[in-house]
Amino acid sequence: MKKVFSTLIVILALFGAASAQEKVQNVIFMIGDGMGLAQVSALMIENGYRPTAFDRAQSVALSKTYSANNRVTDSAASGTALATGVKTKNKTLGVDPEGAPVRSILKKAEERGLATGLVVTSDIVHATPGAFYAHVDNRSKYEEIALQLSDEDIDVLFGGGMGYFNKRKDGQNLVKKMQAKGYTVTDRWEEVEGLSKGKVAGLFREFGHLLPIVEGRDSLYLAKATGKALEILSNDNPEGFFLMVEGSQIDFEGHDNDLPALLAEMRDFDRAVTVAFDYADQHPGTLVVVTADHETGGLSIASRSDDFTAAESGLSYRFGTEDHSGTLVPVYAYGTEAGQFRGVMENIDINRLLTRLLLGE
Ligand SMILES: [Zn+2]
């Protein structure tokens, strides 16, 4: 009897240890802007079907991206949906359809004492990152969005757009304001590389986005920036963290209908996803969710030949639009509680599930 009891205690202890590990402490939310299934498929095809990070997903779902006033969303409305769990009107950022501010998962995590970060290849005041901290009726109010960002306490910010902080029409110097709050503000990646903790704003281009890869951005930029953000966030806070990483320019190249440039951005994003999945392998309690805000370009992967009974004679990548489309986008989950992401989801439900798993709200 005694032996049965002690065995039971060992089993219970093991269960206890396992369930303690299963709690989500860290979330890495990765958004491929404009990344539909065709974009992921093109990456896999052009990689010769060698495994990509997306092939490692432990659970997969599909997401409906429509906004509150348009079946084809823009990045402001879909960013708001993913950041806050509220569908809103195209063009508006961080507000509900009536214009009232809505809080993001990043903000809620910050209030609970978690470390937070935003890593993008666009400027840091663009729609997708902006949805995580700003509240404006028009996504183009970049100076206002920068002002709102300077009032936040997000630990890690990597992207472009330094000029919105120190070359403003209203003359305010937000770089000085952020430095006074303890931020290291720099436009040099080399300076960021030397950091391992503390608040940092790495804004690597004056106005506008980082260079597209085909125009000279380091093709390892997003992977390196993701790795550095993870290092800083894990050193800064034992409570855990929320990090959003965006492959921003998949969308831009989709608007340009430029497949080689789009593939270059997909490869950059793929390497960043690998960094995140590897981090989750090494740090139990980490959940990585990779999705898109919408598809861009209406990309299709057609055969060059009309004869579908023949062997393949090459592919023809065709774009159906220079704008966004209304197709479903994929959701890939990896790490702790990955299995919760499955089936056909509303984009807002991705946010709500992440919020529940990370913050219990
Ligand atoms: Zn777009």
CSV table of N, CA, C and O and ligand atoms in Angstrom, one decimal, residues 33-34 73-75 126 139 251-252 255 293-296 322-324, ligand 1:
chain,number,residue,atom,x,y,z
A,33,ASP,N,3.1,40.2,-43.3
A,33,ASP,CA,2.1,41.2,-43.9
A,33,ASP,C,1.9,40.8,-45.3
A,33,ASP,O,2.9,40.7,-46.1
A,34,GLY,N,0.7,40.5,-45.7
A,34,GLY,CA,0.4,40.1,-47.1
A,34,GLY,C,0.7,38.6,-47.4
A,34,GLY,O,0.7,38.3,-48.6
A,73,THR,N,-9.6,43.7,-46.2
A,73,THR,CA,-9.1,44.6,-45.2
A,73,THR,C,-7.8,45.3,-45.6
A,73,THR,O,-7.2,44.9,-46.5
A,74,ASP,N,-7.5,46.4,-44.9
A,74,ASP,CA,-6.2,47.0,-45.0
A,74,ASP,C,-5.4,46.6,-43.7
A,74,ASP,O,-5.9,45.9,-42.8
A,75,SER,N,-4.1,47.0,-43.7
A,75,SER,CA,-3.3,46.5,-42.5
A,75,SER,C,-3.6,47.2,-41.2
A,75,SER,O,-3.3,46.7,-40.2
A,126,HIS,N,4.4,52.4,-38.8
A,126,HIS,CA,3.5,51.9,-39.8
A,126,HIS,C,2.3,51.1,-39.2
A,126,HIS,O,2.3,50.9,-38.0
A,139,ARG,N,-4.4,56.0,-40.2
A,139,ARG,CA,-3.1,55.4,-40.1
A,139,ARG,C,-2.0,56.2,-40.6
A,139,ARG,O,-0.8,55.9,-40.4
A,251,ASP,N,4.3,42.2,-48.1
A,251,ASP,CA,3.1,43.0,-48.6
A,251,ASP,C,3.6,44.0,-49.7
A,251,ASP,O,3.0,44.0,-50.7
A,252,PHE,N,4.7,44.7,-49.4
A,252,PHE,CA,5.1,45.7,-50.4
A,252,PHE,C,5.4,45.1,-51.8
A,252,PHE,O,5.0,45.6,-52.8
A,255,HIS,N,2.3,44.1,-53.5
A,255,HIS,CA,1.7,45.3,-54.2
A,255,HIS,C,2.4,45.6,-55.5
A,255,HIS,O,1.8,46.0,-56.5
A,293,ASP,N,-1.9,39.3,-41.8
A,293,ASP,CA,-3.0,40.2,-41.6
A,293,ASP,C,-4.0,40.1,-42.8
A,293,ASP,O,-5.2,40.3,-42.6
A,294,HIS,N,-3.5,39.7,-44.0
A,294,HIS,CA,-4.3,39.5,-45.2
A,294,HIS,C,-3.3,39.0,-46.3
A,294,HIS,O,-2.1,39.0,-46.1
A,295,GLU,N,-3.9,38.7,-47.4
A,295,GLU,CA,-3.0,38.3,-48.5
A,295,GLU,C,-2.9,39.5,-49.4
A,295,GLU,O,-3.8,40.4,-49.5
A,296,THR,N,-1.7,39.7,-50.1
A,296,THR,CA,-1.5,40.8,-51.0
A,296,THR,C,-1.1,40.3,-52.4
A,296,THR,O,-0.2,39.5,-52.5
A,322,GLU,N,-3.1,44.5,-57.6
A,322,GLU,CA,-2.0,45.2,-57.0
A,322,GLU,C,-2.3,45.6,-55.6
A,322,GLU,O,-1.7,46.4,-55.0
A,323,ASP,N,-3.4,45.0,-55.1
A,323,ASP,CA,-3.9,45.4,-53.8
A,323,ASP,C,-4.0,44.1,-52.9
A,323,ASP,O,-3.5,43.1,-53.3
A,324,HIS,N,-4.8,44.2,-51.9
A,324,HIS,CA,-5.0,43.1,-51.0
A,324,HIS,C,-6.1,42.2,-51.6
A,324,HIS,O,-6.9,42.7,-52.4
B,1,ZN,ZN,-0.6,46.3,-48.2
